[in-house]
């Protein structure tokens, strides 16, 4: 596996595969997730909904020199970083920022592993539209997403219950001054934001 600026080069089944416009790479256990930005080109595109990310998943159990392609998923928007993707028990959870003109909308997507693809089974969209997604983190049955509101200089933090993947539920949110770019769970009841 070779990382080249915004591209990833993989040697899969005797063939080199290059992914361009890579937005995020996430390595968890023996799984490698590569998020490739897919802008929708053409005269008839919807300018407020023209950016998607295709997430390709590889099994690295045979070692990094022998990745095995497993499946892919397509989500609206772009994935911020490796903490915005989580796979547990064959389910993929992804937090995204969806461009909407000069601002953005946010989405939390839940997908099931079905053969060589992920099928979306649940979503929660439209929380704190117009703010900037700054970080996300998944921890078991919870998802945490932070946004930043420039005018008020506040950092809203949202907590979601994702135990029912078909119906992710907003548990609550809090607001505080400043901005968090990294969230780290500490034990069962604490979360540190930096």
PDB file of C-alpha atoms in Angstrom, residues 24-192:
ATOM      1  CA  UNK A  24      -9.813   9.595   3.868  1.00  0.00           C
ATOM      2  CA  UNK A  25      -8.036   6.365   4.740  1.00  0.00           C
ATOM      3  CA  UNK A  26      -9.099   4.397   7.822  1.00  0.00           C
ATOM      4  CA  UNK A  27      -7.353   1.284   9.143  1.00  0.00           C
ATOM      5  CA  UNK A  28      -9.251  -0.693  11.795  1.00  0.00           C
ATOM      6  CA  UNK A  29      -8.193  -4.193  12.844  1.00  0.00           C
ATOM      7  CA  UNK A  30      -7.642  -6.038   9.540  1.00  0.00           C
ATOM      8  CA  UNK A  31      -9.854  -3.712   7.459  1.00  0.00           C
ATOM      9  CA  UNK A  32      -8.712  -0.823   5.296  1.00  0.00           C
ATOM     10  CA  UNK A  33     -11.355   1.726   4.244  1.00  0.00           C
ATOM     11  CA  UNK A  34     -10.418   4.101   1.405  1.00  0.00           C
ATOM     12  CA  UNK A  35     -12.815   7.018   0.891  1.00  0.00           C
ATOM     13  CA  UNK A  36     -12.681   8.355  -2.670  1.00  0.00           C
ATOM     14  CA  UNK A  37     -14.410  11.641  -3.468  1.00  0.00           C
ATOM     15  CA  UNK A  38     -16.818  11.352  -6.414  1.00  0.00           C
ATOM     16  CA  UNK A  39     -17.815  14.768  -7.755  1.00  0.00           C
ATOM     17  CA  UNK A  40     -20.840  14.583 -10.041  1.00  0.00           C
ATOM     18  CA  UNK A  41     -19.800  16.191 -13.315  1.00  0.00           C
ATOM     19  CA  UNK A  42     -22.037  17.314 -16.139  1.00  0.00           C
ATOM     20  CA  UNK A  43     -24.458  20.032 -17.145  1.00  0.00           C
ATOM     21  CA  UNK A  44     -27.441  18.488 -15.339  1.00  0.00           C
ATOM     22  CA  UNK A  45     -25.898  17.989 -11.916  1.00  0.00           C
ATOM     23  CA  UNK A  46     -27.634  19.289  -8.800  1.00  0.00           C
ATOM     24  CA  UNK A  47     -25.230  21.986  -7.603  1.00  0.00           C
ATOM     25  CA  UNK A  48     -26.438  21.710  -3.991  1.00  0.00           C
ATOM     26  CA  UNK A  49     -25.973  17.939  -3.923  1.00  0.00           C
ATOM     27  CA  UNK A  50     -23.018  17.163  -6.156  1.00  0.00           C
ATOM     28  CA  UNK A  51     -20.441  15.516  -3.919  1.00  0.00           C
ATOM     29  CA  UNK A  52     -20.382  11.902  -2.804  1.00  0.00           C
ATOM     30  CA  UNK A  53     -17.774   9.610  -1.287  1.00  0.00           C
ATOM     31  CA  UNK A  54     -17.271   6.016  -2.377  1.00  0.00           C
ATOM     32  CA  UNK A  55     -15.793   3.950   0.453  1.00  0.00           C
ATOM     33  CA  UNK A  56     -13.868   0.860  -0.653  1.00  0.00           C
ATOM     34  CA  UNK A  57     -13.119  -1.793   1.980  1.00  0.00           C
ATOM     35  CA  UNK A  58     -10.184  -4.203   1.838  1.00  0.00           C
ATOM     36  CA  UNK A  59      -9.325  -7.152   4.088  1.00  0.00           C
ATOM     37  CA  UNK A  60      -5.686  -7.048   5.182  1.00  0.00           C
ATOM     38  CA  UNK A  61      -5.712 -10.326   7.149  1.00  0.00           C
ATOM     39  CA  UNK A  62      -3.226 -11.745   4.618  1.00  0.00           C
ATOM     40  CA  UNK A  63      -0.891  -8.796   5.245  1.00  0.00           C
ATOM     41  CA  UNK A  64      -0.605  -5.320   3.698  1.00  0.00           C
ATOM     42  CA  UNK A  65       1.093  -6.763   0.608  1.00  0.00           C
ATOM     43  CA  UNK A  66      -1.959  -8.923  -0.180  1.00  0.00           C
ATOM     44  CA  UNK A  67      -5.144  -6.819   0.270  1.00  0.00           C
ATOM     45  CA  UNK A  68      -8.432  -8.525  -0.617  1.00  0.00           C
ATOM     46  CA  UNK A  69     -11.235  -6.288  -1.955  1.00  0.00           C
ATOM     47  CA  UNK A  70     -14.427  -6.855   0.040  1.00  0.00           C
ATOM     48  CA  UNK A  71     -17.088  -4.274  -0.774  1.00  0.00           C
ATOM     49  CA  UNK A  72     -17.949  -0.618  -1.302  1.00  0.00           C
ATOM     50  CA  UNK A  73     -20.452   1.990  -0.159  1.00  0.00           C
ATOM     51  CA  UNK A  74     -21.554   5.357  -1.488  1.00  0.00           C
ATOM     52  CA  UNK A  75     -22.504   8.153   0.898  1.00  0.00           C
ATOM     53  CA  UNK A  76     -23.621  11.750   0.364  1.00  0.00           C
ATOM     54  CA  UNK A  77     -20.979  14.380   1.020  1.00  0.00           C
ATOM     55  CA  UNK A  78     -17.374  13.988   2.073  1.00  0.00           C
ATOM     56  CA  UNK A  79     -15.889  12.088   4.995  1.00  0.00           C
ATOM     57  CA  UNK A  80     -13.794  14.372   7.200  1.00  0.00           C
ATOM     58  CA  UNK A  81     -11.232  11.946   8.634  1.00  0.00           C
ATOM     59  CA  UNK A  82     -10.603   8.358   9.737  1.00  0.00           C
ATOM     60  CA  UNK A  83     -12.600   8.887  12.948  1.00  0.00           C
ATOM     61  CA  UNK A  84     -15.697   9.607  10.822  1.00  0.00           C
ATOM     62  CA  UNK A  85     -15.835   5.934   9.710  1.00  0.00           C
ATOM     63  CA  UNK A  86     -16.465   2.896  11.881  1.00  0.00           C
ATOM     64  CA  UNK A  87     -17.196  -0.742  11.111  1.00  0.00           C
ATOM     65  CA  UNK A  88     -18.484  -3.077  13.757  1.00  0.00           C
ATOM     66  CA  UNK A  89     -20.167  -6.472  13.308  1.00  0.00           C
ATOM     67  CA  UNK A  90     -20.449  -6.012   9.532  1.00  0.00           C
ATOM     68  CA  UNK A  91     -22.132  -2.610   9.867  1.00  0.00           C
ATOM     69  CA  UNK A  92     -20.547   0.556   8.547  1.00  0.00           C
ATOM     70  CA  UNK A  93     -21.242   3.919  10.207  1.00  0.00           C
ATOM     71  CA  UNK A  94     -20.171   7.157   8.506  1.00  0.00           C
ATOM     72  CA  UNK A  95     -20.480  10.864   9.397  1.00  0.00           C
ATOM     73  CA  UNK A  96     -20.268  13.302   6.468  1.00  0.00           C
ATOM     74  CA  UNK A  97     -20.394  16.970   5.506  1.00  0.00           C
ATOM     75  CA  UNK A  98     -22.616  17.683   2.501  1.00  0.00           C
ATOM     76  CA  UNK A  99     -21.851  20.921   0.596  1.00  0.00           C
ATOM     77  CA  UNK A 100     -24.870  23.220   0.279  1.00  0.00           C
ATOM     78  CA  UNK A 101     -23.707  26.308  -1.623  1.00  0.00           C
ATOM     79  CA  UNK A 102     -21.498  28.302   0.779  1.00  0.00           C
ATOM     80  CA  UNK A 103     -22.394  26.166   3.815  1.00  0.00           C
ATOM     81  CA  UNK A 104     -22.897  22.495   4.575  1.00  0.00           C
ATOM     82  CA  UNK A 105     -25.428  19.988   5.838  1.00  0.00           C
ATOM     83  CA  UNK A 106     -24.442  16.962   7.936  1.00  0.00           C
ATOM     84  CA  UNK A 107     -25.316  13.290   7.642  1.00  0.00           C
ATOM     85  CA  UNK A 108     -24.914  10.177   9.755  1.00  0.00           C
ATOM     86  CA  UNK A 109     -25.340   6.994   7.686  1.00  0.00           C
ATOM     87  CA  UNK A 110     -25.671   3.372   8.806  1.00  0.00           C
ATOM     88  CA  UNK A 111     -25.042   0.524   6.346  1.00  0.00           C
ATOM     89  CA  UNK A 112     -25.255  -3.262   6.410  1.00  0.00           C
ATOM     90  CA  UNK A 113     -22.724  -5.556   4.780  1.00  0.00           C
ATOM     91  CA  UNK A 114     -24.476  -7.362   1.901  1.00  0.00           C
ATOM     92  CA  UNK A 115     -22.080  -9.373  -0.282  1.00  0.00           C
ATOM     93  CA  UNK A 116     -19.783  -7.038  -2.207  1.00  0.00           C
ATOM     94  CA  UNK A 117     -21.574  -3.847  -1.172  1.00  0.00           C
ATOM     95  CA  UNK A 118     -22.931  -1.975   1.807  1.00  0.00           C
ATOM     96  CA  UNK A 119     -26.644  -1.185   1.772  1.00  0.00           C
ATOM     97  CA  UNK A 120     -27.835   1.908   3.590  1.00  0.00           C
ATOM     98  CA  UNK A 121     -30.333   0.956   6.276  1.00  0.00           C
ATOM     99  CA  UNK A 122     -30.523   4.127   8.370  1.00  0.00           C
ATOM    100  CA  UNK A 123     -29.664   7.811   8.311  1.00  0.00           C
ATOM    101  CA  UNK A 124     -29.920  11.021  10.279  1.00  0.00           C
ATOM    102  CA  UNK A 125     -29.476  14.180   8.236  1.00  0.00           C
ATOM    103  CA  UNK A 126     -29.817  17.899   8.740  1.00  0.00           C
ATOM    104  CA  UNK A 127     -28.489  18.568  12.232  1.00  0.00           C
ATOM    105  CA  UNK A 128     -26.982  22.051  12.590  1.00  0.00           C
ATOM    106  CA  UNK A 129     -27.053  22.852   8.892  1.00  0.00           C
ATOM    107  CA  UNK A 130     -24.852  25.757   7.895  1.00  0.00           C
ATOM    108  CA  UNK A 131     -22.119  24.972  10.417  1.00  0.00           C
ATOM    109  CA  UNK A 132     -18.778  23.315   9.737  1.00  0.00           C
ATOM    110  CA  UNK A 133     -18.220  19.665  10.657  1.00  0.00           C
ATOM    111  CA  UNK A 134     -15.039  19.631  12.769  1.00  0.00           C
ATOM    112  CA  UNK A 135     -14.825  16.057  14.071  1.00  0.00           C
ATOM    113  CA  UNK A 136     -16.705  12.820  14.676  1.00  0.00           C
ATOM    114  CA  UNK A 137     -16.097   9.705  16.754  1.00  0.00           C
ATOM    115  CA  UNK A 138     -17.820   6.347  17.131  1.00  0.00           C
ATOM    116  CA  UNK A 139     -17.759   4.410  20.397  1.00  0.00           C
ATOM    117  CA  UNK A 140     -19.852   1.245  20.568  1.00  0.00           C
ATOM    118  CA  UNK A 141     -23.540   2.196  20.300  1.00  0.00           C
ATOM    119  CA  UNK A 142     -22.810   5.931  20.348  1.00  0.00           C
ATOM    120  CA  UNK A 143     -21.736   8.412  17.710  1.00  0.00           C
ATOM    121  CA  UNK A 144     -20.397  11.851  18.563  1.00  0.00           C
ATOM    122  CA  UNK A 145     -20.335  14.684  16.023  1.00  0.00           C
ATOM    123  CA  UNK A 146     -19.017  18.214  16.601  1.00  0.00           C
ATOM    124  CA  UNK A 147     -19.681  21.229  14.411  1.00  0.00           C
ATOM    125  CA  UNK A 148     -18.447  24.808  14.610  1.00  0.00           C
ATOM    126  CA  UNK A 149     -20.552  27.950  14.335  1.00  0.00           C
ATOM    127  CA  UNK A 150     -18.296  30.850  13.283  1.00  0.00           C
ATOM    128  CA  UNK A 151     -20.560  33.792  14.130  1.00  0.00           C
ATOM    129  CA  UNK A 152     -21.194  32.757  17.740  1.00  0.00           C
ATOM    130  CA  UNK A 153     -17.808  30.969  18.073  1.00  0.00           C
ATOM    131  CA  UNK A 154     -19.464  27.937  19.661  1.00  0.00           C
ATOM    132  CA  UNK A 155     -18.831  24.231  19.262  1.00  0.00           C
ATOM    133  CA  UNK A 156     -22.035  22.167  19.380  1.00  0.00           C
ATOM    134  CA  UNK A 157     -21.461  18.501  20.258  1.00  0.00           C
ATOM    135  CA  UNK A 158     -24.137  15.968  19.277  1.00  0.00           C
ATOM    136  CA  UNK A 159     -24.560  12.483  20.749  1.00  0.00           C
ATOM    137  CA  UNK A 160     -26.423   9.816  18.774  1.00  0.00           C
ATOM    138  CA  UNK A 161     -27.674   6.397  19.813  1.00  0.00           C
ATOM    139  CA  UNK A 162     -26.803   4.055  16.927  1.00  0.00           C
ATOM    140  CA  UNK A 163     -27.762   0.785  18.671  1.00  0.00           C
ATOM    141  CA  UNK A 164     -30.706   0.521  16.244  1.00  0.00           C
ATOM    142  CA  UNK A 165     -28.869   1.040  12.956  1.00  0.00           C
ATOM    143  CA  UNK A 166     -32.152   1.440  11.084  1.00  0.00           C
ATOM    144  CA  UNK A 167     -33.094   4.394  13.246  1.00  0.00           C
ATOM    145  CA  UNK A 168     -30.117   6.428  14.549  1.00  0.00           C
ATOM    146  CA  UNK A 169     -31.478   8.732  17.240  1.00  0.00           C
ATOM    147  CA  UNK A 170     -30.222  12.094  18.486  1.00  0.00           C
ATOM    148  CA  UNK A 171     -29.810  11.691  22.245  1.00  0.00           C
ATOM    149  CA  UNK A 172     -28.897  15.311  22.904  1.00  0.00           C
ATOM    150  CA  UNK A 173     -26.385  18.058  22.360  1.00  0.00           C
ATOM    151  CA  UNK A 174     -24.464  20.672  24.267  1.00  0.00           C
ATOM    152  CA  UNK A 175     -22.775  23.899  23.259  1.00  0.00           C
ATOM    153  CA  UNK A 176     -19.551  25.406  24.530  1.00  0.00           C
ATOM    154  CA  UNK A 177     -17.110  28.122  23.472  1.00  0.00           C
ATOM    155  CA  UNK A 178     -14.319  27.273  21.087  1.00  0.00           C
ATOM    156  CA  UNK A 179     -13.870  24.393  18.691  1.00  0.00           C
ATOM    157  CA  UNK A 180     -13.012  20.670  18.947  1.00  0.00           C
ATOM    158  CA  UNK A 181     -11.010  18.954  16.223  1.00  0.00           C
ATOM    159  CA  UNK A 182     -10.534  15.661  18.045  1.00  0.00           C
ATOM    160  CA  UNK A 183     -12.806  13.639  20.349  1.00  0.00           C
ATOM    161  CA  UNK A 184     -11.575  10.821  22.549  1.00  0.00           C
ATOM    162  CA  UNK A 185     -13.804   8.560  24.700  1.00  0.00           C
ATOM    163  CA  UNK A 186     -12.492   7.937  28.234  1.00  0.00           C
ATOM    164  CA  UNK A 187     -14.324   5.084  29.946  1.00  0.00           C
ATOM    165  CA  UNK A 188     -18.080   4.690  29.556  1.00  0.00           C
ATOM    166  CA  UNK A 189     -19.172   8.147  30.672  1.00  0.00           C
ATOM    167  CA  UNK A 190     -16.572  10.693  29.545  1.00  0.00           C
ATOM    168  CA  UNK A 191     -15.495  12.281  26.286  1.00  0.00           C
ATOM    169  CA  UNK A 192     -12.510  14.602  25.876  1.00  0.00           C
TER     170      UNK A 192
END
